Amino acid sequence: MKTKFLKPSDECLQLAANLLVCGEVVAIPTETVYGLAADSTNAAAIKKIFYAKGRPSDNPLIVHISHFDMFKKVAKTITVDAIKLANAFWPGPLTIIVPKSDFICSAASANLDSVGVRMPSNKTALEIINRAGVPLAAPSANISGKPSPTNAQDVFDDMNGKIPLIIDGGACNAGVESTVISTLGETPIILRPGVVTKEDIKAVLGKKILMAKEITEEATNLDKVLSPGMKYKHYAPNAEVFIVKGSYQQFLKFVNNIDEKDCFAMCFDGEEKQIKIGKISYGDINDDESQAKNLFTILRKLDKLGAKKVYVRCPKCTGVGLAVYNRLLRSAGFKVVDLSLQK
Ligand code: TXA
Ligand code: MG
């Protein structure tokens, strides 16, 4: 299949909508990462997403809407908490898990009786949903297990020849995927951290918010995870990644002692000069949003540089930094070198 790669002109947005209505898969920009979109009511179209990504069929997709009316259609019931969250954070990078209606096909939700819903703020994404006239299921537009794509070229690298159209809407603002929160129980629980933080959510709901322990720990009981995505390898470049905890001085000493080819240090801005092996910064040490924005782009760039091993300065694990840490932990397959324990 020939993959078209187009800027979002009026003509191209219409082509995207037409393809989607006909049951095709189209890669679209969102404010978080690029998504691989298809009609959430069409089981054959949804199957194509799973095939293009090589995604396990038990991993549900997020459904993207452009109007509150669509929320009422895809959800069986909507709690007061879910309404408050939607009002506060939509359009934007928050996915709210609610009981699923029969309007969307069961393949999209991997046969679960719940569905994750979000209204993206990216204008191109909203326009495409509007023109298609149906909620669009869209996982991140990467091959399963790889870092999510934050620009159209990264999508092309993974999806060339597999889908008919990629819409090039430039670089994504957030750089990490949406925060996922379940409102199925009495107490809301965050299943995946993102740029909408626990503190942001608490300020809106004014009640206790739980955090799934798998956000910072490897899932041990694979049958019991709250989100199927927690079971799988994620965000991994070809290189072997290690998170390095400890001070900058400890990191410097550690990486400058490495005597192996194709090892890279992933550091913070301004730290490059003192590092003797290959190095690349992923943002300002005190600016977790810049780290989130750069993270996946840098992981993909390291593959292009031929990195075999990557040692990453550990981010602060608060605020948006928790989303960065969560993605890095998975990129690293939970491998952490803790230098802070050394004297
Ligand atoms: O920012 C985003 O959320 C991007 C853009 C394209 O919108 N999408 C995205 O989708 O990250 P995906 O499929 O790569 O990640 C969705 C995650 C998966 O880990 C999945 O297991 C979880 O959300 N999820 C989806 N529906 C769920 C449900 N009903 N219950 C529990 N977890 C769910
Ligand atoms: Mg994904």
mmCIF file of C-alpha atoms and ligand atoms in Angstrom:
data_model
loop_
_atom_site.group_PDB
_atom_site.id
_atom_site.type_symbol
_atom_site.label_atom_id
_atom_site.label_comp_id
_atom_site.label_asym_id
_atom_site.label_seq_id
_atom_site.Cartn_x
_atom_site.Cartn_y
_atom_site.Cartn_z
ATOM 1 C CA MET A 1 0.000 0.000 0.000
ATOM 2 C CA LYS A 2 1.255 3.492 -0.834
ATOM 3 C CA THR A 3 1.177 5.777 2.203
ATOM 4 C CA LYS A 4 0.313 9.424 1.501
ATOM 5 C CA PHE A 5 1.941 11.991 3.734
ATOM 6 C CA LEU A 6 -0.046 15.274 3.652
ATOM 7 C CA LYS A 7 -0.354 18.606 5.469
ATOM 8 C CA PRO A 8 -3.841 19.266 6.894
ATOM 9 C CA SER A 9 -5.388 21.325 4.050
ATOM 10 C CA ASP A 10 -9.167 21.399 3.661
ATOM 11 C CA GLU A 11 -8.897 18.838 0.872
ATOM 12 C CA CYS A 12 -6.713 16.534 2.918
ATOM 13 C CA LEU A 13 -9.002 16.720 5.982
ATOM 14 C CA GLN A 14 -11.893 15.684 3.745
ATOM 15 C CA LEU A 15 -9.838 12.836 2.276
ATOM 16 C CA ALA A 16 -9.051 11.667 5.824
ATOM 17 C CA ALA A 17 -12.727 11.783 6.821
ATOM 18 C CA ASN A 18 -13.778 9.934 3.654
ATOM 19 C CA LEU A 19 -11.185 7.211 4.207
ATOM 20 C CA LEU A 20 -12.300 6.830 7.838
ATOM 21 C CA VAL A 21 -15.973 6.570 6.887
ATOM 22 C CA CYS A 22 -14.996 3.886 4.345
ATOM 23 C CA GLY A 23 -13.345 1.827 7.093
ATOM 24 C CA GLU A 24 -9.710 2.809 6.517
ATOM 25 C CA VAL A 25 -7.033 3.713 9.081
ATOM 26 C CA VAL A 26 -5.554 7.238 9.080
ATOM 27 C CA ALA A 27 -2.736 8.583 11.276
ATOM 28 C CA ILE A 28 -3.724 11.902 12.841
ATOM 29 C CA PRO A 29 -1.944 14.428 15.046
ATOM 30 C CA THR A 30 -3.196 15.041 18.579
ATOM 31 C CA GLU A 31 -1.799 17.303 21.312
ATOM 32 C CA THR A 32 -0.238 14.287 23.062
ATOM 33 C CA VAL A 33 1.161 11.894 20.428
ATOM 34 C CA TYR A 34 0.053 10.858 16.918
ATOM 35 C CA GLY A 35 -2.885 8.440 16.820
ATOM 36 C CA LEU A 36 -3.822 5.643 14.433
ATOM 37 C CA ALA A 37 -7.501 6.396 13.901
ATOM 38 C CA ALA A 38 -10.439 4.323 12.634
ATOM 39 C CA ASP A 39 -14.228 4.349 12.972
ATOM 40 C CA SER A 40 -14.934 2.993 16.489
ATOM 41 C CA THR A 41 -18.287 1.574 15.323
ATOM 42 C CA ASN A 42 -16.747 -0.526 12.524
ATOM 43 C CA ALA A 43 -15.200 -3.816 13.682
ATOM 44 C CA ALA A 44 -13.406 -4.443 10.348
ATOM 45 C CA ALA A 45 -11.763 -0.993 10.522
ATOM 46 C CA ILE A 46 -10.701 -1.577 14.140
ATOM 47 C CA LYS A 47 -9.115 -4.889 13.162
ATOM 48 C CA LYS A 48 -6.902 -2.971 10.706
ATOM 49 C CA ILE A 49 -5.515 -0.824 13.562
ATOM 50 C CA PHE A 50 -4.540 -3.898 15.576
ATOM 51 C CA TYR A 51 -2.948 -5.432 12.466
ATOM 52 C CA ALA A 52 -0.972 -2.308 11.470
ATOM 53 C CA LYS A 53 0.440 -1.915 14.993
ATOM 54 C CA GLY A 54 0.908 -5.600 15.764
ATOM 55 C CA ARG A 55 -1.103 -4.870 18.914
ATOM 56 C CA PRO A 56 -2.310 -7.661 21.223
ATOM 57 C CA SER A 57 -6.075 -7.965 20.690
ATOM 58 C CA ASP A 58 -6.815 -7.781 24.434
ATOM 59 C CA ASN A 59 -5.461 -4.212 24.691
ATOM 60 C CA PRO A 60 -8.388 -1.743 24.365
ATOM 61 C CA LEU A 61 -8.292 1.461 22.307
ATOM 62 C CA ILE A 62 -9.138 4.990 23.424
ATOM 63 C CA VAL A 63 -12.182 6.507 21.689
ATOM 64 C CA HIS A 64 -11.822 10.121 20.564
ATOM 65 C CA ILE A 65 -14.831 12.424 20.412
ATOM 66 C CA SER A 66 -15.437 16.015 19.326
ATOM 67 C CA HIS A 67 -18.724 16.748 21.167
ATOM 68 C CA PHE A 68 -20.304 15.984 24.507
ATOM 69 C CA ASP A 69 -23.193 14.360 22.594
ATOM 70 C CA MET A 70 -20.737 11.716 21.419
ATOM 71 C CA PHE A 71 -19.722 11.093 25.062
ATOM 72 C CA LYS A 72 -23.344 10.249 25.870
ATOM 73 C CA LYS A 73 -23.458 7.881 22.895
ATOM 74 C CA VAL A 74 -20.311 5.887 23.716
ATOM 75 C CA ALA A 75 -20.857 5.728 27.508
ATOM 76 C CA LYS A 76 -23.560 3.599 29.100
ATOM 77 C CA THR A 77 -23.556 5.768 32.225
ATOM 78 C CA ILE A 78 -21.573 8.873 33.217
ATOM 79 C CA THR A 79 -20.904 9.574 36.884
ATOM 80 C CA VAL A 80 -20.797 13.062 38.411
ATOM 81 C CA ASP A 81 -17.002 12.693 38.732
ATOM 82 C CA ALA A 82 -16.695 11.883 35.029
ATOM 83 C CA ILE A 83 -18.781 14.936 34.092
ATOM 84 C CA LYS A 84 -16.683 17.191 36.335
ATOM 85 C CA LEU A 85 -13.464 15.843 34.794
ATOM 86 C CA ALA A 86 -14.755 16.231 31.240
ATOM 87 C CA ASN A 87 -15.860 19.806 31.936
ATOM 88 C CA ALA A 88 -12.537 20.706 33.512
ATOM 89 C CA PHE A 89 -10.078 19.020 31.153
ATOM 90 C CA TRP A 90 -11.752 18.563 27.745
ATOM 91 C CA PRO A 91 -10.788 19.244 25.121
ATOM 92 C CA GLY A 92 -7.399 18.047 26.363
ATOM 93 C CA PRO A 93 -5.086 15.206 27.354
ATOM 94 C CA LEU A 94 -7.306 13.288 29.794
ATOM 95 C CA THR A 95 -8.863 9.899 29.039
ATOM 96 C CA ILE A 96 -11.846 9.022 31.218
ATOM 97 C CA ILE A 97 -12.822 5.374 31.605
ATOM 98 C CA VAL A 98 -16.594 4.864 31.786
ATOM 99 C CA PRO A 99 -18.994 1.934 31.259
ATOM 100 C CA LYS A 100 -19.263 1.242 27.524
ATOM 101 C CA SER A 101 -22.461 1.462 25.484
ATOM 102 C CA ASP A 102 -23.178 -0.822 22.517
ATOM 103 C CA PHE A 103 -22.658 2.079 20.094
ATOM 104 C CA ILE A 104 -18.964 1.285 19.651
ATOM 105 C CA CYS A 105 -17.860 -2.174 18.587
ATOM 106 C CA SER A 106 -16.505 -4.614 21.141
ATOM 107 C CA ALA A 107 -13.221 -5.054 19.214
ATOM 108 C CA ALA A 108 -12.351 -1.402 20.005
ATOM 109 C CA SER A 109 -12.654 -2.004 23.728
ATOM 110 C CA ALA A 110 -11.096 -5.480 23.502
ATOM 111 C CA ASN A 111 -14.385 -6.957 24.764
ATOM 112 C CA LEU A 112 -14.236 -5.019 28.039
ATOM 113 C CA ASP A 113 -17.480 -3.504 29.284
ATOM 114 C CA SER A 114 -15.716 -0.177 29.830
ATOM 115 C CA VAL A 115 -14.240 2.319 27.385
ATOM 116 C CA GLY A 116 -11.625 5.085 27.628
ATOM 117 C CA VAL A 117 -12.893 8.324 26.088
ATOM 118 C CA ARG A 118 -11.148 11.586 25.352
ATOM 119 C CA MET A 119 -11.841 14.810 23.477
ATOM 120 C CA PRO A 120 -8.497 15.966 22.060
ATOM 121 C CA SER A 121 -7.687 19.675 21.891
ATOM 122 C CA ASN A 122 -5.719 19.439 18.642
ATOM 123 C CA LYS A 123 -7.767 21.354 16.047
ATOM 124 C CA THR A 124 -6.900 18.986 13.186
ATOM 125 C CA ALA A 125 -7.977 15.966 15.242
ATOM 126 C CA LEU A 126 -11.261 17.645 16.228
ATOM 127 C CA GLU A 127 -11.984 18.641 12.635
ATOM 128 C CA ILE A 128 -11.380 15.103 11.361
ATOM 129 C CA ILE A 129 -13.687 13.593 14.021
ATOM 130 C CA ASN A 130 -16.345 16.180 13.127
ATOM 131 C CA ARG A 131 -16.119 15.499 9.414
ATOM 132 C CA ALA A 132 -16.101 11.715 9.893
ATOM 133 C CA GLY A 133 -19.144 12.144 12.165
ATOM 134 C CA VAL A 134 -18.258 9.131 14.317
ATOM 135 C CA PRO A 135 -16.096 8.670 17.423
ATOM 136 C CA LEU A 136 -12.630 7.534 16.345
ATOM 137 C CA ALA A 137 -10.724 4.801 18.133
ATOM 138 C CA ALA A 138 -7.035 5.689 18.131
ATOM 139 C CA PRO A 139 -4.058 4.167 19.894
ATOM 140 C CA SER A 140 -0.642 5.793 19.577
ATOM 141 C CA ALA A 141 0.551 5.429 15.960
ATOM 142 C CA ASN A 142 3.683 3.356 16.672
ATOM 143 C CA ILE A 143 4.433 -0.312 16.132
ATOM 144 C CA SER A 144 3.396 -1.990 19.381
ATOM 145 C CA GLY A 145 6.154 -1.790 21.986
ATOM 146 C CA LYS A 146 8.041 1.102 20.324
ATOM 147 C CA PRO A 147 8.203 4.723 21.568
ATOM 148 C CA SER A 148 5.085 6.709 20.617
ATOM 149 C CA PRO A 149 5.429 9.009 17.581
ATOM 150 C CA THR A 150 5.439 12.743 18.337
ATOM 151 C CA ASN A 151 5.869 13.915 14.735
ATOM 152 C CA ALA A 152 4.656 12.697 11.338
ATOM 153 C CA GLN A 153 8.074 11.381 10.235
ATOM 154 C CA ASP A 154 8.142 9.038 13.259
ATOM 155 C CA VAL A 155 4.711 7.734 12.215
ATOM 156 C CA PHE A 156 5.988 7.247 8.645
ATOM 157 C CA ASP A 157 8.995 5.288 9.939
ATOM 158 C CA ASP A 158 6.625 2.778 11.606
ATOM 159 C CA MET A 159 3.576 2.838 9.318
ATOM 160 C CA ASN A 160 4.875 3.340 5.763
ATOM 161 C CA GLY A 161 3.131 0.850 3.482
ATOM 162 C CA LYS A 162 0.636 -0.194 6.181
ATOM 163 C CA ILE A 163 -1.910 2.646 6.087
ATOM 164 C CA PRO A 164 -3.173 4.913 3.264
ATOM 165 C CA LEU A 165 -2.687 8.345 4.880
ATOM 166 C CA ILE A 166 -0.626 10.190 7.494
ATOM 167 C CA ILE A 167 -1.624 13.754 8.296
ATOM 168 C CA ASP A 168 1.367 15.896 9.129
ATOM 169 C CA GLY A 169 0.251 18.334 11.841
ATOM 170 C CA GLY A 170 3.775 19.109 13.092
ATOM 171 C CA ALA A 171 5.266 18.211 16.466
ATOM 172 C CA CYS A 172 2.916 17.270 19.317
ATOM 173 C CA ASN A 173 2.732 19.689 22.251
ATOM 174 C CA ALA A 174 2.692 17.321 25.197
ATOM 175 C CA GLY A 175 4.908 14.529 23.836
ATOM 176 C CA VAL A 176 3.512 11.888 26.209
ATOM 177 C CA GLU A 177 0.127 10.205 25.997
ATOM 178 C CA SER A 178 -2.964 11.321 27.879
ATOM 179 C CA THR A 179 -3.521 10.749 31.577
ATOM 180 C CA VAL A 180 -5.886 7.771 31.937
ATOM 181 C CA ILE A 181 -8.325 7.798 34.866
ATOM 182 C CA SER A 182 -10.966 5.230 35.720
ATOM 183 C CA THR A 183 -14.263 6.511 37.114
ATOM 184 C CA LEU A 184 -15.770 3.019 37.332
ATOM 185 C CA GLY A 185 -15.424 2.736 41.123
ATOM 186 C CA GLU A 186 -16.329 5.042 44.033
ATOM 187 C CA THR A 187 -12.759 6.412 44.187
ATOM 188 C CA PRO A 188 -11.232 7.516 40.868
ATOM 189 C CA ILE A 189 -7.954 5.813 40.040
ATOM 190 C CA ILE A 190 -5.212 7.047 37.720
ATOM 191 C CA LEU A 191 -4.015 4.195 35.494
ATOM 192 C CA ARG A 192 -1.492 6.180 33.448
ATOM 193 C CA PRO A 193 0.084 9.530 34.408
ATOM 194 C CA GLY A 194 0.279 12.356 31.869
ATOM 195 C CA VAL A 195 0.426 16.137 31.706
ATOM 196 C CA VAL A 196 -2.878 16.353 33.611
ATOM 197 C CA THR A 197 -1.531 15.476 37.059
ATOM 198 C CA LYS A 198 -3.071 13.902 40.159
ATOM 199 C CA GLU A 199 -2.917 17.334 41.798
ATOM 200 C CA ASP A 200 -4.834 18.910 38.866
ATOM 201 C CA ILE A 201 -7.508 16.212 39.173
ATOM 202 C CA LYS A 202 -7.729 16.462 42.956
ATOM 203 C CA ALA A 203 -8.268 20.215 42.680
ATOM 204 C CA VAL A 204 -11.331 19.566 40.485
ATOM 205 C CA LEU A 205 -12.892 16.593 42.285
ATOM 206 C CA GLY A 206 -11.929 17.610 45.833
ATOM 207 C CA LYS A 207 -11.631 13.982 46.913
ATOM 208 C CA LYS A 208 -9.099 11.208 47.286
ATOM 209 C CA ILE A 209 -7.563 10.010 44.027
ATOM 210 C CA LEU A 210 -5.828 6.633 43.854
ATOM 211 C CA MET A 211 -2.789 5.816 41.733
ATOM 212 C CA ALA A 212 -2.363 2.335 40.234
ATOM 213 C CA LYS A 213 0.769 0.816 41.735
ATOM 214 C CA GLU A 214 1.874 -0.359 38.266
ATOM 215 C CA ILE A 215 2.628 3.289 37.395
ATOM 216 C CA THR A 216 5.968 2.891 39.162
ATOM 217 C CA GLU A 217 6.221 -0.875 39.674
ATOM 218 C CA GLU A 218 6.421 -3.813 37.323
ATOM 219 C CA ALA A 219 3.092 -5.697 37.112
ATOM 220 C CA THR A 220 3.430 -8.980 39.001
ATOM 221 C CA ASN A 221 -0.017 -10.500 38.644
ATOM 222 C CA LEU A 222 -0.751 -10.158 34.919
ATOM 223 C CA ASP A 223 -4.341 -11.417 35.326
ATOM 224 C CA LYS A 224 -5.213 -8.669 37.777
ATOM 225 C CA VAL A 225 -3.946 -5.444 36.133
ATOM 226 C CA LEU A 226 -6.490 -2.598 35.938
ATOM 227 C CA SER A 227 -5.401 -1.659 32.424
ATOM 228 C CA PRO A 228 -4.352 -4.302 29.880
ATOM 229 C CA GLY A 229 -1.635 -1.960 28.577
ATOM 230 C CA MET A 230 0.246 -2.422 31.876
ATOM 231 C CA LYS A 231 1.119 -5.994 30.921
ATOM 232 C CA TYR A 232 3.053 -5.211 27.797
ATOM 233 C CA LYS A 233 6.517 -4.023 26.880
ATOM 234 C CA HIS A 234 6.251 -0.362 25.935
ATOM 235 C CA TYR A 235 8.081 2.647 24.563
ATOM 236 C CA ALA A 236 11.260 0.609 23.985
ATOM 237 C CA PRO A 237 13.844 1.746 21.433
ATOM 238 C CA ASN A 238 16.232 -0.826 19.912
ATOM 239 C CA ALA A 239 18.890 0.181 22.425
ATOM 240 C CA GLU A 240 18.929 -1.251 25.934
ATOM 241 C CA VAL A 241 17.869 1.530 28.311
ATOM 242 C CA PHE A 242 18.875 2.000 31.946
ATOM 243 C CA ILE A 243 17.560 4.664 34.326
ATOM 244 C CA VAL A 244 20.359 6.019 36.501
ATOM 245 C CA LYS A 245 19.412 7.383 39.929
ATOM 246 C CA GLY A 246 21.781 9.577 41.951
ATOM 247 C CA SER A 247 23.425 12.994 41.745
ATOM 248 C CA TYR A 248 24.838 14.561 38.571
ATOM 249 C CA GLN A 249 28.371 13.992 39.909
ATOM 250 C CA GLN A 250 27.647 10.292 40.452
ATOM 251 C CA PHE A 251 26.132 10.051 36.933
ATOM 252 C CA LEU A 252 29.179 11.763 35.396
ATOM 253 C CA LYS A 253 31.609 9.425 37.127
ATOM 254 C CA PHE A 254 29.532 6.408 36.089
ATOM 255 C CA VAL A 255 29.135 7.246 32.387
ATOM 256 C CA ASN A 256 32.692 8.565 32.004
ATOM 257 C CA ASN A 257 33.947 5.155 33.162
ATOM 258 C CA ILE A 258 32.092 3.326 30.401
ATOM 259 C CA ASP A 259 34.504 1.847 27.908
ATOM 260 C CA GLU A 260 32.088 0.260 25.464
ATOM 261 C CA LYS A 261 31.136 1.312 21.937
ATOM 262 C CA ASP A 262 27.764 2.912 21.094
ATOM 263 C CA CYS A 263 26.812 3.747 24.689
ATOM 264 C CA PHE A 264 24.968 7.023 25.147
ATOM 265 C CA ALA A 265 24.123 9.237 28.107
ATOM 266 C CA MET A 266 20.670 10.843 28.061
ATOM 267 C CA CYS A 267 21.149 13.881 30.237
ATOM 268 C CA PHE A 268 19.665 17.298 30.986
ATOM 269 C CA ASP A 269 20.399 20.598 29.199
ATOM 270 C CA GLY A 270 23.884 21.977 29.935
ATOM 271 C CA GLU A 271 25.271 18.678 31.224
ATOM 272 C CA GLU A 272 26.592 17.519 27.837
ATOM 273 C CA LYS A 273 29.992 19.229 28.013
ATOM 274 C CA GLN A 274 31.402 17.105 30.833
ATOM 275 C CA ILE A 275 30.187 13.774 29.440
ATOM 276 C CA LYS A 276 32.837 11.869 27.481
ATOM 277 C CA ILE A 277 30.664 9.213 25.783
ATOM 278 C CA GLY A 278 27.888 9.977 23.245
ATOM 279 C CA LYS A 279 25.334 12.261 24.845
ATOM 280 C CA ILE A 280 22.002 13.844 24.173
ATOM 281 C CA SER A 281 19.816 16.056 26.359
ATOM 282 C CA TYR A 282 16.104 15.434 26.814
ATOM 283 C CA GLY A 283 15.243 18.779 28.396
ATOM 284 C CA ASP A 284 15.760 21.167 31.284
ATOM 285 C CA ILE A 285 16.274 19.473 34.667
ATOM 286 C CA ASN A 286 13.638 21.728 36.260
ATOM 287 C CA ASP A 287 11.151 21.687 33.377
ATOM 288 C CA ASP A 288 9.295 18.378 33.371
ATOM 289 C CA GLU A 289 7.087 19.519 30.479
ATOM 290 C CA SER A 290 10.135 19.985 28.236
ATOM 291 C CA GLN A 291 11.326 16.486 29.211
ATOM 292 C CA ALA A 292 7.900 15.041 28.340
ATOM 293 C CA LYS A 293 7.860 16.838 25.012
ATOM 294 C CA ASN A 294 11.312 15.565 23.988
ATOM 295 C CA LEU A 295 11.341 12.086 25.515
ATOM 296 C CA PHE A 296 10.049 9.883 22.688
ATOM 297 C CA THR A 297 11.717 11.978 19.956
ATOM 298 C CA ILE A 298 15.073 11.510 21.680
ATOM 299 C CA LEU A 299 14.569 7.769 22.226
ATOM 300 C CA ARG A 300 13.866 7.378 18.498
ATOM 301 C CA LYS A 301 16.829 9.605 17.611
ATOM 302 C CA LEU A 302 19.132 7.368 19.663
ATOM 303 C CA ASP A 303 18.084 4.414 17.500
ATOM 304 C CA LYS A 304 19.003 6.399 14.407
ATOM 305 C CA LEU A 305 22.400 7.153 15.987
ATOM 306 C CA GLY A 306 22.945 3.404 16.431
ATOM 307 C CA ALA A 307 22.907 3.440 20.240
ATOM 308 C CA LYS A 308 23.291 0.005 21.836
ATOM 309 C CA LYS A 309 22.965 1.103 25.461
ATOM 310 C CA VAL A 310 21.445 4.298 26.849
ATOM 311 C CA TYR A 311 21.928 5.558 30.395
ATOM 312 C CA VAL A 312 19.252 8.083 31.375
ATOM 313 C CA ARG A 313 19.419 10.683 34.127
ATOM 314 C CA CYS A 314 16.400 9.961 36.315
ATOM 315 C CA PRO A 315 13.773 12.739 36.200
ATOM 316 C CA LYS A 316 12.038 14.100 39.292
ATOM 317 C CA CYS A 317 9.041 11.870 39.793
ATOM 318 C CA THR A 318 6.552 14.584 40.753
ATOM 319 C CA GLY A 319 4.024 16.481 38.616
ATOM 320 C CA VAL A 320 4.502 15.836 34.885
ATOM 321 C CA GLY A 321 7.859 14.244 35.832
ATOM 322 C CA LEU A 322 5.907 11.190 37.002
ATOM 323 C CA ALA A 323 4.663 10.664 33.427
ATOM 324 C CA VAL A 324 8.249 10.946 32.162
ATOM 325 C CA TYR A 325 9.494 8.481 34.804
ATOM 326 C CA ASN A 326 6.634 6.065 34.069
ATOM 327 C CA ARG A 327 7.469 5.977 30.330
ATOM 328 C CA LEU A 328 11.215 5.696 30.976
ATOM 329 C CA LEU A 329 10.712 2.797 33.399
ATOM 330 C CA ARG A 330 8.932 0.879 30.651
ATOM 331 C CA SER A 331 11.478 1.882 27.992
ATOM 332 C CA ALA A 332 14.095 0.465 30.337
ATOM 333 C CA GLY A 333 12.125 -2.688 31.092
ATOM 334 C CA PHE A 334 12.349 -1.492 34.754
ATOM 335 C CA LYS A 335 16.175 -1.603 34.776
ATOM 336 C CA VAL A 336 17.420 1.005 37.270
ATOM 337 C CA VAL A 337 21.027 1.651 38.290
ATOM 338 C CA ASP A 338 20.792 3.260 41.728
ATOM 339 C CA LEU A 339 24.028 5.157 42.410
ATOM 340 C CA SER A 340 22.515 7.011 45.342
ATOM 341 C CA LEU A 341 22.980 3.825 47.378
ATOM 342 C CA GLN A 342 26.766 4.025 46.847
ATOM 343 C CA LYS A 343 29.020 5.923 49.224
HETATM 344 O O1 TXA B 1 -2.782 10.468 24.309
HETATM 345 C C1 TXA B 1 -3.278 9.368 24.089
HETATM 346 O O2 TXA B 1 -4.006 8.783 24.911
HETATM 347 C C2 TXA B 1 -2.988 8.728 22.710
HETATM 348 C C3 TXA B 1 -3.582 9.632 21.645
HETATM 349 C C4 TXA B 1 -3.498 9.044 20.268
HETATM 350 O O3 TXA B 1 -4.895 9.961 21.990
HETATM 351 N N1 TXA B 1 -3.519 7.392 22.667
HETATM 352 C C5 TXA B 1 -2.946 6.370 23.349
HETATM 353 O O4 TXA B 1 -3.567 5.152 23.146
HETATM 354 O O5 TXA B 1 -1.992 6.494 24.076
HETATM 355 P P1 TXA B 1 -2.848 3.766 23.494
HETATM 356 O O6 TXA B 1 -3.766 2.750 22.924
HETATM 357 O O7 TXA B 1 -1.483 3.777 22.987
HETATM 358 O O8 TXA B 1 -2.910 3.677 25.046
HETATM 359 C C6 TXA B 1 -4.151 3.487 25.697
HETATM 360 C C7 TXA B 1 -3.940 2.868 27.048
HETATM 361 C C8 TXA B 1 -3.560 1.412 26.951
HETATM 362 O O9 TXA B 1 -2.554 1.144 27.918
HETATM 363 C C9 TXA B 1 -4.851 0.692 27.305
HETATM 364 O O10 TXA B 1 -4.610 -0.547 27.946
HETATM 365 C C10 TXA B 1 -5.538 1.676 28.233
HETATM 366 O O11 TXA B 1 -5.187 2.946 27.759
HETATM 367 N N2 TXA B 1 -7.004 1.539 28.175
HETATM 368 C C11 TXA B 1 -7.810 1.845 27.130
HETATM 369 N N3 TXA B 1 -9.092 1.545 27.427
HETATM 370 C C12 TXA B 1 -9.098 1.043 28.676
HETATM 371 C C13 TXA B 1 -10.119 0.525 29.543
HETATM 372 N N4 TXA B 1 -11.386 0.464 29.162
HETATM 373 N N5 TXA B 1 -9.749 0.085 30.770
HETATM 374 C C14 TXA B 1 -8.452 0.140 31.162
HETATM 375 N N6 TXA B 1 -7.448 0.618 30.397
HETATM 376 C C15 TXA B 1 -7.756 1.045 29.171
HETATM 377 MG MG MG B 2 0.500 3.365 22.963
#
